Short mmCIF file of C-alpha atoms in Angstrom, two decimals:
data_model
loop_
_atom_site.label_atom_id
_atom_site.label_comp_id
_atom_site.label_asym_id
_atom_site.label_seq_id
_atom_site.Cartn_x
_atom_site.Cartn_y
_atom_site.Cartn_z
CA GLY A 28 44.20 139.91 178.03
CA GLU A 29 47.22 137.19 177.03
CA ASN A 30 45.74 133.82 179.58
CA VAL A 31 47.21 130.91 179.78
CA GLU A 32 45.91 128.00 182.42
CA GLN A 33 47.29 125.00 183.27
CA HIS A 34 45.92 122.33 185.11
CA PRO A 35 46.03 120.51 186.95
CA SER A 36 47.83 121.56 189.98
CA THR A 37 49.06 118.81 191.05
CA LEU A 38 49.77 114.87 189.73
CA SER A 39 51.22 112.29 190.77
CA VAL A 40 51.93 109.25 189.27
CA GLN A 41 52.79 105.79 190.15
CA GLU A 42 56.56 104.78 188.15
CA GLY A 43 55.99 103.71 184.86
CA ASP A 44 52.98 104.86 184.24
CA SER A 45 51.61 107.73 181.96
CA ALA A 46 50.84 112.10 182.87
CA VAL A 47 49.16 114.00 180.49
CA ILE A 48 49.41 118.24 181.92
CA LYS A 49 47.20 120.10 179.08
CA CYS A 50 47.21 123.87 179.60
CA THR A 51 44.58 126.58 177.38
CA TYR A 52 45.69 129.94 175.71
CA SER A 53 43.25 132.76 174.77
CA ASP A 54 45.89 134.81 172.01
CA SER A 55 44.75 132.87 169.32
CA ALA A 56 47.28 134.27 167.72
CA SER A 57 50.50 132.68 169.29
CA ASN A 58 51.61 130.17 167.76
CA TYR A 59 54.49 128.73 169.79
CA PHE A 60 54.28 126.42 172.63
CA PRO A 61 57.75 125.23 175.38
CA TRP A 62 57.37 123.18 178.33
CA TYR A 63 59.56 123.17 181.00
CA LYS A 64 60.36 121.60 184.14
CA GLN A 65 62.30 123.54 186.72
CA GLU A 66 63.48 121.42 189.40
CA LEU A 67 64.16 122.22 192.77
CA GLY A 68 66.05 125.14 193.40
CA LYS A 69 67.04 125.90 189.64
CA GLY A 70 65.81 127.77 186.56
CA PRO A 71 63.14 126.59 184.33
CA GLN A 72 64.55 124.12 181.00
CA LEU A 73 62.66 124.22 178.18
CA ILE A 74 62.24 119.72 177.49
CA ILE A 75 59.37 120.24 174.25
CA ASP A 76 58.10 122.73 171.78
CA ILE A 77 56.76 123.10 169.60
CA ARG A 78 54.82 125.55 166.61
CA SER A 79 51.59 125.97 165.77
CA ASN A 80 51.95 124.61 161.82
CA VAL A 81 52.48 120.84 164.00
CA GLY A 82 49.32 119.52 165.36
CA GLU A 83 51.96 116.71 167.60
CA LYS A 84 56.68 116.33 168.49
CA LYS A 85 57.52 113.94 170.42
CA ASP A 86 61.00 113.53 171.96
CA GLN A 87 61.38 110.16 173.16
CA ARG A 88 59.23 109.60 176.40
CA ILE A 89 57.85 113.38 175.70
CA ALA A 90 55.39 114.37 173.09
CA VAL A 91 53.59 118.11 173.14
CA THR A 92 49.84 118.02 171.15
CA LEU A 93 48.25 121.04 169.05
CA ASN A 94 45.44 122.26 168.62
CA LYS A 95 45.03 125.48 167.96
CA THR A 96 40.57 125.45 167.17
CA ALA A 97 39.62 124.38 170.50
CA LYS A 98 43.03 126.77 171.39
CA HIS A 99 44.74 123.80 174.12
CA PHE A 100 48.11 122.23 173.86
CA SER A 101 49.08 118.80 176.40
CA LEU A 102 51.76 117.73 177.76
CA HIS A 103 52.73 113.66 177.72
CA ILE A 104 55.13 111.77 179.76
CA THR A 105 55.41 108.11 178.63
CA GLU A 106 57.46 105.31 181.63
CA THR A 107 57.87 107.36 184.41
CA GLN A 108 60.49 107.78 186.22
CA PRO A 109 61.17 109.18 189.99
CA GLU A 110 63.78 111.78 188.26
CA ASP A 111 61.03 112.95 186.44
CA SER A 112 59.10 114.92 189.47
CA ALA A 113 59.83 118.47 189.36
CA VAL A 114 57.54 121.17 188.10
CA TYR A 115 56.06 121.52 184.41
CA PHE A 116 55.34 124.46 183.36
CA CYS A 117 53.01 125.21 180.05
CA ALA A 118 54.16 129.09 178.31
CA ALA A 119 52.09 130.79 174.46
CA SER A 120 53.90 133.04 172.81
CA ARG A 121 53.58 134.64 169.41
CA ILE A 122 57.13 134.79 166.74
CA TYR A 123 57.29 137.78 164.75
CA ASN A 124 60.45 139.70 164.42
CA GLN A 125 60.51 140.93 167.19
CA GLY A 126 60.45 138.20 169.11
CA GLY A 127 57.53 137.20 171.49
CA LYS A 128 57.22 136.21 175.78
CA LEU A 129 56.17 133.86 177.32
CA ILE A 130 53.11 133.67 178.95
CA PHE A 131 52.94 130.94 182.10
CA GLY A 132 50.92 129.11 182.66
CA GLN A 133 50.88 128.42 186.92
CA GLY A 134 52.59 124.77 186.56
CA THR A 135 51.81 121.72 187.72
CA GLU A 136 53.59 119.48 190.36
CA LEU A 137 54.85 116.63 189.46
CA SER A 138 54.98 113.69 191.76
CA VAL A 139 56.59 109.94 190.01
CA LYS A 140 55.54 107.47 193.16
CA PRO A 141 58.49 104.36 192.56
CA ASP B 12 73.33 124.30 182.25
CA SER B 13 71.74 126.14 180.62
CA GLY B 14 74.47 128.57 179.66
CA VAL B 15 73.26 132.03 181.63
CA THR B 16 74.77 133.15 184.62
CA GLN B 17 72.56 135.14 187.50
CA THR B 18 73.95 136.76 190.22
CA PRO B 19 74.22 136.96 192.99
CA LYS B 20 71.81 134.08 193.34
CA HIS B 21 70.64 135.46 197.23
CA LEU B 22 69.90 138.62 197.81
CA ILE B 23 68.27 139.45 201.48
CA THR B 24 67.62 143.07 202.39
CA ALA B 25 65.51 145.97 203.58
CA THR B 26 62.64 147.12 202.71
CA GLY B 27 63.20 150.88 200.63
CA GLN B 28 66.36 149.27 199.65
CA ARG B 29 67.70 149.58 196.36
CA VAL B 30 69.81 145.96 194.48
CA THR B 31 70.79 145.10 192.20
CA LEU B 32 70.68 141.89 190.07
CA ARG B 33 72.73 140.96 186.53
CA CYS B 34 72.49 138.16 184.00
CA SER B 35 75.01 137.35 181.61
CA PRO B 36 73.48 135.81 178.68
CA ARG B 37 74.65 132.58 176.79
CA SER B 38 77.68 133.22 174.49
CA GLY B 39 75.66 134.94 171.07
CA ASP B 40 72.01 134.89 172.45
CA LEU B 41 71.19 138.82 172.24
CA SER B 42 68.79 138.93 173.63
CA VAL B 43 67.86 138.61 177.80
CA TYR B 44 64.15 138.85 178.68
CA TRP B 45 64.09 139.16 182.94
CA TYR B 46 60.64 137.06 184.40
CA GLN B 47 59.55 136.79 188.54
CA GLN B 48 58.16 133.93 189.84
CA SER B 49 56.16 134.30 192.75
CA LEU B 50 54.36 131.26 194.65
CA ASP B 51 50.86 133.77 193.92
CA GLN B 52 51.82 135.03 190.58
CA GLY B 53 53.51 132.00 188.60
CA LEU B 54 56.41 132.50 186.10
CA GLN B 55 55.93 136.28 185.34
CA PHE B 56 57.94 138.52 182.58
CA LEU B 57 58.99 142.04 183.44
CA ILE B 58 61.16 143.01 180.16
CA HIS B 59 63.02 142.09 176.98
CA TYR B 60 66.41 143.96 176.35
CA TYR B 61 67.74 142.64 172.37
CA ASN B 62 71.46 144.29 171.68
CA GLY B 63 70.99 146.61 173.69
CA GLU B 64 67.92 148.50 173.25
CA GLU B 65 64.43 148.43 174.90
CA ARG B 66 61.72 145.84 172.95
CA ALA B 67 58.90 144.98 175.69
CA LYS B 68 57.76 145.17 178.71
CA GLY B 69 55.43 143.10 180.93
CA ASN B 70 53.46 144.09 184.59
CA ILE B 71 56.44 145.50 185.00
CA LEU B 72 56.58 148.21 188.17
CA GLU B 73 58.07 151.88 187.72
CA ARG B 74 59.87 150.87 190.73
CA PHE B 75 61.76 148.72 188.63
CA SER B 76 63.89 149.22 185.52
CA ALA B 77 67.09 147.00 183.40
CA GLN B 78 69.14 147.73 181.01
CA GLN B 79 70.92 145.59 178.63
CA PHE B 80 75.36 147.17 178.55
CA PRO B 81 77.13 146.57 174.89
CA ASP B 82 78.61 143.37 176.48
CA LEU B 83 74.94 142.41 175.81
CA HIS B 84 74.94 141.31 179.77
CA SER B 85 72.02 142.85 181.58
CA GLU B 86 71.53 144.06 185.25
CA LEU B 87 67.65 144.96 185.92
CA ASN B 88 66.78 147.65 189.07
CA LEU B 89 64.80 147.75 192.04
CA SER B 90 64.30 150.57 193.85
CA SER B 91 62.00 150.69 196.94
CA LEU B 92 61.14 147.59 198.15
CA GLU B 93 58.91 146.27 199.59
CA LEU B 94 58.19 143.10 201.53
CA GLY B 95 55.40 142.25 198.17
CA ASP B 96 59.06 142.35 196.51
CA SER B 97 59.77 138.77 197.27
CA ALA B 98 60.48 136.36 194.55
CA LEU B 99 63.10 134.44 192.96
CA TYR B 100 63.78 136.95 189.59
CA PHE B 101 64.67 134.70 185.49
CA CYS B 102 66.90 135.63 182.82
CA ALA B 103 66.49 134.37 180.22
CA SER B 104 68.00 134.34 176.76
CA SER B 105 67.29 133.36 173.15
CA GLY B 106 69.72 133.49 169.62
CA PRO B 107 69.24 136.54 167.21
CA TRP B 108 66.40 136.66 165.36
CA GLN B 109 66.62 134.93 162.06
CA GLY B 110 65.51 137.23 160.30
CA ARG B 111 60.79 138.35 159.77
CA ASP B 112 58.25 135.46 161.35
CA VAL B 113 61.34 132.52 161.02
CA TYR B 114 61.44 130.82 164.46
CA ASN B 115 62.45 132.08 167.53
CA SER B 116 65.10 130.47 169.00
CA PRO B 117 63.95 129.48 172.17
CA LEU B 118 64.64 130.97 175.77
CA HIS B 119 66.76 129.53 177.75
CA PHE B 120 66.28 130.60 181.82
CA GLY B 121 69.48 130.63 184.99
CA ASN B 122 69.25 129.37 188.10
CA GLY B 123 67.72 132.96 189.15
CA THR B 124 68.84 135.11 191.77
CA ARG B 125 66.35 134.59 195.74
CA LEU B 126 65.85 138.47 197.16
CA THR B 127 64.16 138.22 200.22
CA VAL B 128 62.96 141.68 201.37
CA THR B 129 62.81 142.01 205.40
#
């Protein structure tokens, strides 16, 4: 069935360092890959997304890369700050005319130490 | 603030009981999705409604049901509750589909309902 594997499960970095989270998906028909940030007591918040016709997308300190051939995609956070500390989820979906459900990875708990 | 409202925030109930979770989507959004988040299963898709019609079902138990009303709010009904149903339940909404095979608008999540079954 559809599956998304996410690594690492925990990640600790020093403030100012970069953080990289990697995901692999199983459904080759997936064509939409969002990343969500979840803070304690809150719902997942979309931080960046990418479609399968794009290899890379950047938004300030956050970037996502996609390798369709290898079926994996990664989140890169540069110049990390303490407020980046949260749980990050990757997800994969098929976008078609009736919408698509998101299949989530298991999450990465990022800790940024001041 | 995502604009998705979920009530109640917390719910404590006993095994065998029935509860209703409510979700109001963002203004203009026609899709409502329900997800369950537990420590061991992560974020699991339950069900999707679009403009009042069920569109997709995931790992939703037969004891669970949902509906989307004409005003587009949605309710998730959980019955014959078991200890293992304790989890966070999230609702997400997204905008109207813009045509065949066109990018679907992103999902925006509410802050969830924490259900504790004792």
